[in-house]
Amino acid sequence: MQVTEEDGQMFAPAAGRNRDAIEAVLAEYLPKEGNVLEIASGTGQHISHFAQKFTNLNWQPSDIDTKRRASVDAWRDYLKLENISAARHVDIAAKGWVDELDRVDFIMMVNLLHLISQTDMVNFMCGAADLLHKDGRIFIYGPFMREGVLTSDGDEKFHADLQAQNSLIGYKNIEDVIDNLLGFGLEVKACVEMPANNIALVAQLVN
Ligand SMILES: C[S@@+](CC[C@H](N)C(=O)[O-])C[C@H]1O[C@@H](n2cnc3c(N)ncnc32)[C@H](O)[C@@H]1O
């Protein structure tokens, strides 16, 4: 993630670019009111924007990284947002990552799935299904393979770079992600093609 920093508020150009397209999908699938947990909030640009747009919701940011959590809190303080809690430490690769968290109506995760292993993805989904109220939804955004195929030169290069760093990480196949979600009772409501060859997936807890 390319990031610049001013007064503790980090800024990632990509988060500025994809924000409005993500907002359009969220507008259709967020609940009218309730609690939203964001996994991997990063700089905090996304959640601080969505909290201003969807003011009836309470927003809980989180990240594994201390500096990024400080950035999220800096954005919250700078914008004087009252519907965002302080960012929490959440590592979706940890066993029992949901144990200390309150149940929520909506979980969102942007641009993390390709950076974690299959095992960590399953650990994330298992926890997310436990954490959601019945009929709660999960939103996952990022780059994916379609039917096992990397669909652009840029995706091929990014996936290869990730695998060179760690052979366990890299792009997931969208069909496998959907199957895994279903295995945890999360039924896909929408699979939306997004700008720059990304996909936004929305699934709902049905049992
Ligand atoms: C590519 S950035 C995406 C940040 C933000 N969602 C966005 O789209 O701008 C990935 C983020 O995932 C966080 N992260 C990495 N591993 C994680 C884990 N196991 N659990 C939770 N967050 C993690 C990183 O600290 C980083 O903030």
mmCIF file of C-alpha atoms and ligand atoms in Angstrom:
data_model
loop_
_atom_site.group_PDB
_atom_site.id
_atom_site.type_symbol
_atom_site.label_atom_id
_atom_site.label_comp_id
_atom_site.label_asym_id
_atom_site.label_seq_id
_atom_site.Cartn_x
_atom_site.Cartn_y
_atom_site.Cartn_z
ATOM 1 C CA MET A 1 0.000 0.000 0.000
ATOM 2 C CA GLN A 2 1.540 3.313 -1.085
ATOM 3 C CA VAL A 3 0.980 5.727 1.807
ATOM 4 C CA THR A 4 1.881 9.347 2.635
ATOM 5 C CA GLU A 5 1.513 10.855 6.081
ATOM 6 C CA GLU A 6 0.634 14.210 7.635
ATOM 7 C CA ASP A 7 0.019 14.831 11.348
ATOM 8 C CA GLY A 8 -0.595 11.124 11.982
ATOM 9 C CA GLN A 9 -3.261 10.861 9.266
ATOM 10 C CA MET A 10 -1.937 8.502 6.645
ATOM 11 C CA PHE A 11 -3.157 8.779 3.064
ATOM 12 C CA ALA A 12 -3.178 5.960 0.506
ATOM 13 C CA PRO A 13 -3.959 7.087 -3.072
ATOM 14 C CA ALA A 14 -5.752 3.794 -3.852
ATOM 15 C CA ALA A 15 -8.193 4.333 -0.979
ATOM 16 C CA GLY A 16 -9.074 7.712 -2.482
ATOM 17 C CA ARG A 17 -9.584 6.203 -5.938
ATOM 18 C CA ASN A 18 -11.909 3.311 -5.046
ATOM 19 C CA ARG A 19 -13.883 5.056 -2.290
ATOM 20 C CA ASP A 20 -16.850 6.310 -4.329
ATOM 21 C CA ALA A 21 -17.370 3.036 -6.210
ATOM 22 C CA ILE A 22 -17.362 1.152 -2.899
ATOM 23 C CA GLU A 23 -19.765 3.673 -1.388
ATOM 24 C CA ALA A 24 -22.254 3.037 -4.207
ATOM 25 C CA VAL A 25 -22.355 -0.702 -3.413
ATOM 26 C CA LEU A 26 -22.492 -0.100 0.341
ATOM 27 C CA ALA A 27 -25.457 2.236 -0.146
ATOM 28 C CA GLU A 28 -27.446 -0.725 -1.470
ATOM 29 C CA TYR A 29 -26.448 -3.307 1.120
ATOM 30 C CA LEU A 30 -25.726 -1.572 4.441
ATOM 31 C CA PRO A 31 -28.458 -1.833 7.083
ATOM 32 C CA LYS A 32 -30.463 1.315 7.873
ATOM 33 C CA GLU A 33 -29.009 1.321 11.382
ATOM 34 C CA GLY A 34 -26.780 -0.827 13.555
ATOM 35 C CA ASN A 35 -23.099 -1.638 13.996
ATOM 36 C CA VAL A 36 -20.458 -2.033 11.312
ATOM 37 C CA LEU A 37 -17.031 -3.572 11.887
ATOM 38 C CA GLU A 38 -14.304 -2.777 9.394
ATOM 39 C CA ILE A 39 -11.426 -5.256 9.210
ATOM 40 C CA ALA A 40 -8.057 -3.853 8.076
ATOM 41 C CA SER A 41 -9.079 -0.189 8.166
ATOM 42 C CA GLY A 42 -5.605 0.842 6.984
ATOM 43 C CA THR A 43 -5.231 4.620 6.897
ATOM 44 C CA GLY A 44 -8.864 5.171 8.007
ATOM 45 C CA GLN A 45 -9.770 7.139 4.878
ATOM 46 C CA HIS A 46 -12.562 4.740 3.933
ATOM 47 C CA ILE A 47 -14.261 4.402 7.298
ATOM 48 C CA SER A 48 -14.061 8.127 8.054
ATOM 49 C CA HIS A 49 -15.723 8.855 4.705
ATOM 50 C CA PHE A 50 -18.429 6.184 5.066
ATOM 51 C CA ALA A 51 -19.183 7.294 8.638
ATOM 52 C CA GLN A 52 -19.966 10.760 7.277
ATOM 53 C CA LYS A 53 -22.179 9.340 4.526
ATOM 54 C CA PHE A 54 -24.054 6.730 6.594
ATOM 55 C CA THR A 55 -24.625 8.586 9.841
ATOM 56 C CA ASN A 56 -27.228 6.212 11.364
ATOM 57 C CA LEU A 57 -24.607 3.499 11.701
ATOM 58 C CA ASN A 58 -21.957 3.020 14.398
ATOM 59 C CA TRP A 59 -18.587 2.298 12.818
ATOM 60 C CA GLN A 60 -15.887 0.181 14.486
ATOM 61 C CA PRO A 61 -12.513 0.398 12.744
ATOM 62 C CA SER A 62 -9.759 -2.151 13.300
ATOM 63 C CA ASP A 63 -6.324 -3.107 12.038
ATOM 64 C CA ILE A 64 -3.450 -5.369 13.027
ATOM 65 C CA ASP A 65 -0.979 -2.469 12.781
ATOM 66 C CA THR A 66 -0.459 0.115 15.556
ATOM 67 C CA LYS A 67 0.521 2.975 13.254
ATOM 68 C CA ARG A 68 -2.494 2.458 11.020
ATOM 69 C CA ARG A 69 -4.823 2.362 14.025
ATOM 70 C CA ALA A 70 -3.324 5.713 15.117
ATOM 71 C CA SER A 71 -4.012 7.074 11.623
ATOM 72 C CA VAL A 72 -7.656 5.942 11.773
ATOM 73 C CA ASP A 73 -8.051 7.702 15.129
ATOM 74 C CA ALA A 74 -6.326 10.823 13.771
ATOM 75 C CA TRP A 75 -8.826 11.007 10.868
ATOM 76 C CA ARG A 76 -11.713 10.529 13.325
ATOM 77 C CA ASP A 77 -10.457 13.348 15.582
ATOM 78 C CA TYR A 78 -9.644 15.681 12.678
ATOM 79 C CA LEU A 79 -13.132 15.256 11.182
ATOM 80 C CA LYS A 80 -14.795 15.269 14.648
ATOM 81 C CA LEU A 81 -16.771 12.120 13.873
ATOM 82 C CA GLU A 82 -18.933 10.861 16.714
ATOM 83 C CA ASN A 83 -20.153 7.646 15.103
ATOM 84 C CA ILE A 84 -16.702 6.011 14.898
ATOM 85 C CA SER A 85 -15.178 4.187 17.866
ATOM 86 C CA ALA A 86 -11.457 4.110 18.571
ATOM 87 C CA ALA A 87 -9.687 1.669 16.280
ATOM 88 C CA ARG A 88 -9.198 -1.797 17.793
ATOM 89 C CA HIS A 89 -6.467 -4.320 17.328
ATOM 90 C CA VAL A 90 -7.925 -7.175 15.271
ATOM 91 C CA ASP A 91 -5.806 -9.870 13.597
ATOM 92 C CA ILE A 92 -8.079 -12.076 11.517
ATOM 93 C CA ALA A 93 -5.349 -14.739 11.373
ATOM 94 C CA ALA A 94 -5.480 -15.221 15.145
ATOM 95 C CA LYS A 95 -7.533 -18.057 16.625
ATOM 96 C CA GLY A 96 -10.579 -16.647 18.409
ATOM 97 C CA TRP A 97 -10.151 -13.205 16.810
ATOM 98 C CA VAL A 98 -13.817 -12.463 17.488
ATOM 99 C CA ASP A 99 -13.773 -13.422 21.166
ATOM 100 C CA GLU A 100 -13.412 -9.877 22.527
ATOM 101 C CA LEU A 101 -15.705 -8.235 19.957
ATOM 102 C CA ASP A 102 -19.407 -7.361 20.186
ATOM 103 C CA ARG A 103 -21.746 -8.835 17.611
ATOM 104 C CA VAL A 104 -22.390 -6.665 14.564
ATOM 105 C CA ASP A 105 -24.808 -6.228 11.662
ATOM 106 C CA PHE A 106 -22.233 -5.735 8.932
ATOM 107 C CA ILE A 107 -18.553 -6.575 8.434
ATOM 108 C CA MET A 108 -16.484 -5.016 5.679
ATOM 109 C CA MET A 109 -13.021 -5.843 4.469
ATOM 110 C CA VAL A 110 -11.312 -4.007 1.618
ATOM 111 C CA ASN A 111 -8.104 -5.162 -0.032
ATOM 112 C CA LEU A 112 -6.905 -7.751 2.445
ATOM 113 C CA LEU A 113 -7.981 -11.151 1.071
ATOM 114 C CA HIS A 114 -5.184 -11.321 -1.530
ATOM 115 C CA LEU A 115 -2.602 -10.562 1.182
ATOM 116 C CA ILE A 116 -3.460 -13.526 3.420
ATOM 117 C CA SER A 117 -3.306 -17.310 3.112
ATOM 118 C CA GLN A 118 -6.253 -19.619 2.400
ATOM 119 C CA THR A 119 -6.083 -20.825 6.030
ATOM 120 C CA ASP A 120 -6.333 -17.244 7.310
ATOM 121 C CA MET A 121 -9.206 -16.543 4.906
ATOM 122 C CA VAL A 122 -11.148 -19.495 6.319
ATOM 123 C CA ASN A 123 -10.322 -18.375 9.866
ATOM 124 C CA PHE A 124 -11.664 -14.928 8.976
ATOM 125 C CA MET A 125 -14.922 -16.290 7.523
ATOM 126 C CA CYS A 126 -15.484 -18.646 10.447
ATOM 127 C CA GLY A 127 -15.116 -15.754 12.919
ATOM 128 C CA ALA A 128 -17.200 -13.393 10.800
ATOM 129 C CA ALA A 129 -20.117 -15.856 10.721
ATOM 130 C CA ASP A 130 -19.966 -16.087 14.545
ATOM 131 C CA LEU A 131 -19.860 -12.331 14.922
ATOM 132 C CA LEU A 132 -22.776 -11.430 12.651
ATOM 133 C CA HIS A 133 -26.344 -11.179 13.846
ATOM 134 C CA LYS A 134 -28.754 -13.333 11.855
ATOM 135 C CA ASP A 135 -29.309 -11.705 8.439
ATOM 136 C CA GLY A 136 -26.090 -9.743 8.964
ATOM 137 C CA ARG A 137 -23.958 -9.136 5.924
ATOM 138 C CA ILE A 138 -20.329 -9.234 4.942
ATOM 139 C CA PHE A 139 -18.718 -7.074 2.259
ATOM 140 C CA ILE A 140 -15.432 -8.153 0.699
ATOM 141 C CA TYR A 141 -13.669 -6.047 -1.928
ATOM 142 C CA GLY A 142 -10.470 -6.661 -3.823
ATOM 143 C CA PRO A 143 -8.773 -8.303 -6.789
ATOM 144 C CA PHE A 144 -9.649 -11.939 -7.596
ATOM 145 C CA MET A 145 -9.062 -14.707 -10.101
ATOM 146 C CA ARG A 146 -12.122 -15.685 -12.153
ATOM 147 C CA GLU A 147 -12.419 -19.454 -12.759
ATOM 148 C CA GLY A 148 -8.756 -19.766 -11.808
ATOM 149 C CA VAL A 149 -7.629 -17.155 -14.337
ATOM 150 C CA LEU A 150 -5.798 -13.869 -13.708
ATOM 151 C CA THR A 151 -7.615 -11.546 -16.076
ATOM 152 C CA SER A 152 -5.120 -8.746 -16.788
ATOM 153 C CA ASP A 153 -1.360 -8.244 -17.114
ATOM 154 C CA GLY A 154 -1.400 -6.062 -14.015
ATOM 155 C CA ASP A 155 -3.160 -8.784 -12.011
ATOM 156 C CA GLU A 156 -0.701 -11.422 -13.240
ATOM 157 C CA LYS A 157 2.237 -9.294 -12.122
ATOM 158 C CA PHE A 158 0.732 -8.369 -8.738
ATOM 159 C CA HIS A 159 -0.167 -11.993 -7.968
ATOM 160 C CA ALA A 160 3.339 -13.158 -8.987
ATOM 161 C CA ASP A 161 4.938 -10.458 -6.785
ATOM 162 C CA LEU A 162 2.800 -11.555 -3.820
ATOM 163 C CA GLN A 163 3.670 -15.224 -4.323
ATOM 164 C CA ALA A 164 7.363 -14.364 -4.615
ATOM 165 C CA GLN A 165 7.085 -12.768 -1.146
ATOM 166 C CA ASN A 166 5.117 -15.671 0.317
ATOM 167 C CA SER A 167 3.847 -18.647 -1.679
ATOM 168 C CA LEU A 168 0.813 -18.987 0.628
ATOM 169 C CA ILE A 169 -0.670 -15.601 -0.248
ATOM 170 C CA GLY A 170 -1.979 -14.087 -3.477
ATOM 171 C CA TYR A 171 -5.224 -13.742 -5.404
ATOM 172 C CA LYS A 172 -8.087 -16.035 -4.409
ATOM 173 C CA ASN A 173 -10.442 -17.587 -6.925
ATOM 174 C CA ILE A 174 -13.812 -15.811 -6.655
ATOM 175 C CA GLU A 175 -15.734 -19.107 -7.037
ATOM 176 C CA ASP A 176 -13.766 -20.680 -4.127
ATOM 177 C CA VAL A 177 -14.390 -17.617 -1.958
ATOM 178 C CA ILE A 178 -18.127 -17.869 -2.642
ATOM 179 C CA ASP A 179 -18.087 -21.629 -1.819
ATOM 180 C CA ASN A 180 -16.210 -21.019 1.422
ATOM 181 C CA LEU A 181 -18.645 -18.292 2.466
ATOM 182 C CA LEU A 182 -21.561 -20.656 1.835
ATOM 183 C CA GLY A 183 -19.857 -23.255 4.026
ATOM 184 C CA PHE A 184 -20.248 -20.811 6.920
ATOM 185 C CA GLY A 185 -23.895 -20.023 6.116
ATOM 186 C CA LEU A 186 -23.039 -16.845 4.208
ATOM 187 C CA GLU A 187 -25.060 -16.741 0.989
ATOM 188 C CA VAL A 188 -23.899 -14.397 -1.739
ATOM 189 C CA LYS A 189 -26.354 -11.565 -2.457
ATOM 190 C CA ALA A 190 -24.188 -9.658 -4.942
ATOM 191 C CA CYS A 191 -20.980 -10.093 -6.877
ATOM 192 C CA VAL A 192 -20.255 -6.763 -8.534
ATOM 193 C CA GLU A 193 -17.546 -6.034 -11.101
ATOM 194 C CA MET A 194 -15.767 -2.886 -9.920
ATOM 195 C CA PRO A 195 -13.298 -0.453 -11.529
ATOM 196 C CA ALA A 196 -9.707 -1.618 -12.070
ATOM 197 C CA ASN A 197 -10.795 -5.255 -12.363
ATOM 198 C CA ASN A 198 -11.780 -5.572 -8.695
ATOM 199 C CA ILE A 199 -14.859 -7.343 -7.334
ATOM 200 C CA ALA A 200 -17.193 -6.404 -4.504
ATOM 201 C CA LEU A 201 -18.868 -9.381 -2.872
ATOM 202 C CA VAL A 202 -21.801 -9.120 -0.472
ATOM 203 C CA ALA A 203 -23.004 -12.187 1.460
ATOM 204 C CA GLN A 204 -25.724 -12.610 4.086
ATOM 205 C CA LEU A 205 -25.846 -14.948 7.062
ATOM 206 C CA VAL A 206 -28.832 -17.196 6.375
ATOM 207 C CA ASN A 207 -28.817 -19.654 9.280
HETATM 208 C C1 LIG B 1 -3.709 -3.088 1.448
HETATM 209 S S1 LIG B 1 -4.071 -2.480 3.033
HETATM 210 C C2 LIG B 1 -5.817 -2.099 2.880
HETATM 211 C C3 LIG B 1 -6.242 -1.036 3.843
HETATM 212 C C4 LIG B 1 -7.639 -0.458 3.613
HETATM 213 N N1 LIG B 1 -8.667 -1.444 3.783
HETATM 214 C C5 LIG B 1 -7.738 0.172 2.248
HETATM 215 O O1 LIG B 1 -8.355 -0.401 1.357
HETATM 216 O O2 LIG B 1 -7.178 1.267 2.072
HETATM 217 C C6 LIG B 1 -4.080 -3.941 4.039
HETATM 218 C C7 LIG B 1 -4.313 -3.678 5.511
HETATM 219 O O3 LIG B 1 -4.495 -4.927 6.147
HETATM 220 C C8 LIG B 1 -3.887 -4.888 7.425
HETATM 221 N N2 LIG B 1 -3.658 -6.298 7.813
HETATM 222 C C9 LIG B 1 -2.692 -7.123 7.354
HETATM 223 N N3 LIG B 1 -2.803 -8.342 7.905
HETATM 224 C C10 LIG B 1 -3.890 -8.300 8.727
HETATM 225 C C11 LIG B 1 -4.518 -9.244 9.581
HETATM 226 N N4 LIG B 1 -4.041 -10.497 9.684
HETATM 227 N N5 LIG B 1 -5.612 -8.872 10.283
HETATM 228 C C12 LIG B 1 -6.093 -7.607 10.170
HETATM 229 N N6 LIG B 1 -5.531 -6.637 9.391
HETATM 230 C C13 LIG B 1 -4.440 -6.988 8.675
HETATM 231 C C14 LIG B 1 -2.653 -4.042 7.213
HETATM 232 O O4 LIG B 1 -2.139 -3.515 8.413
HETATM 233 C C15 LIG B 1 -3.178 -2.980 6.256
HETATM 234 O O5 LIG B 1 -3.696 -1.877 6.956
#
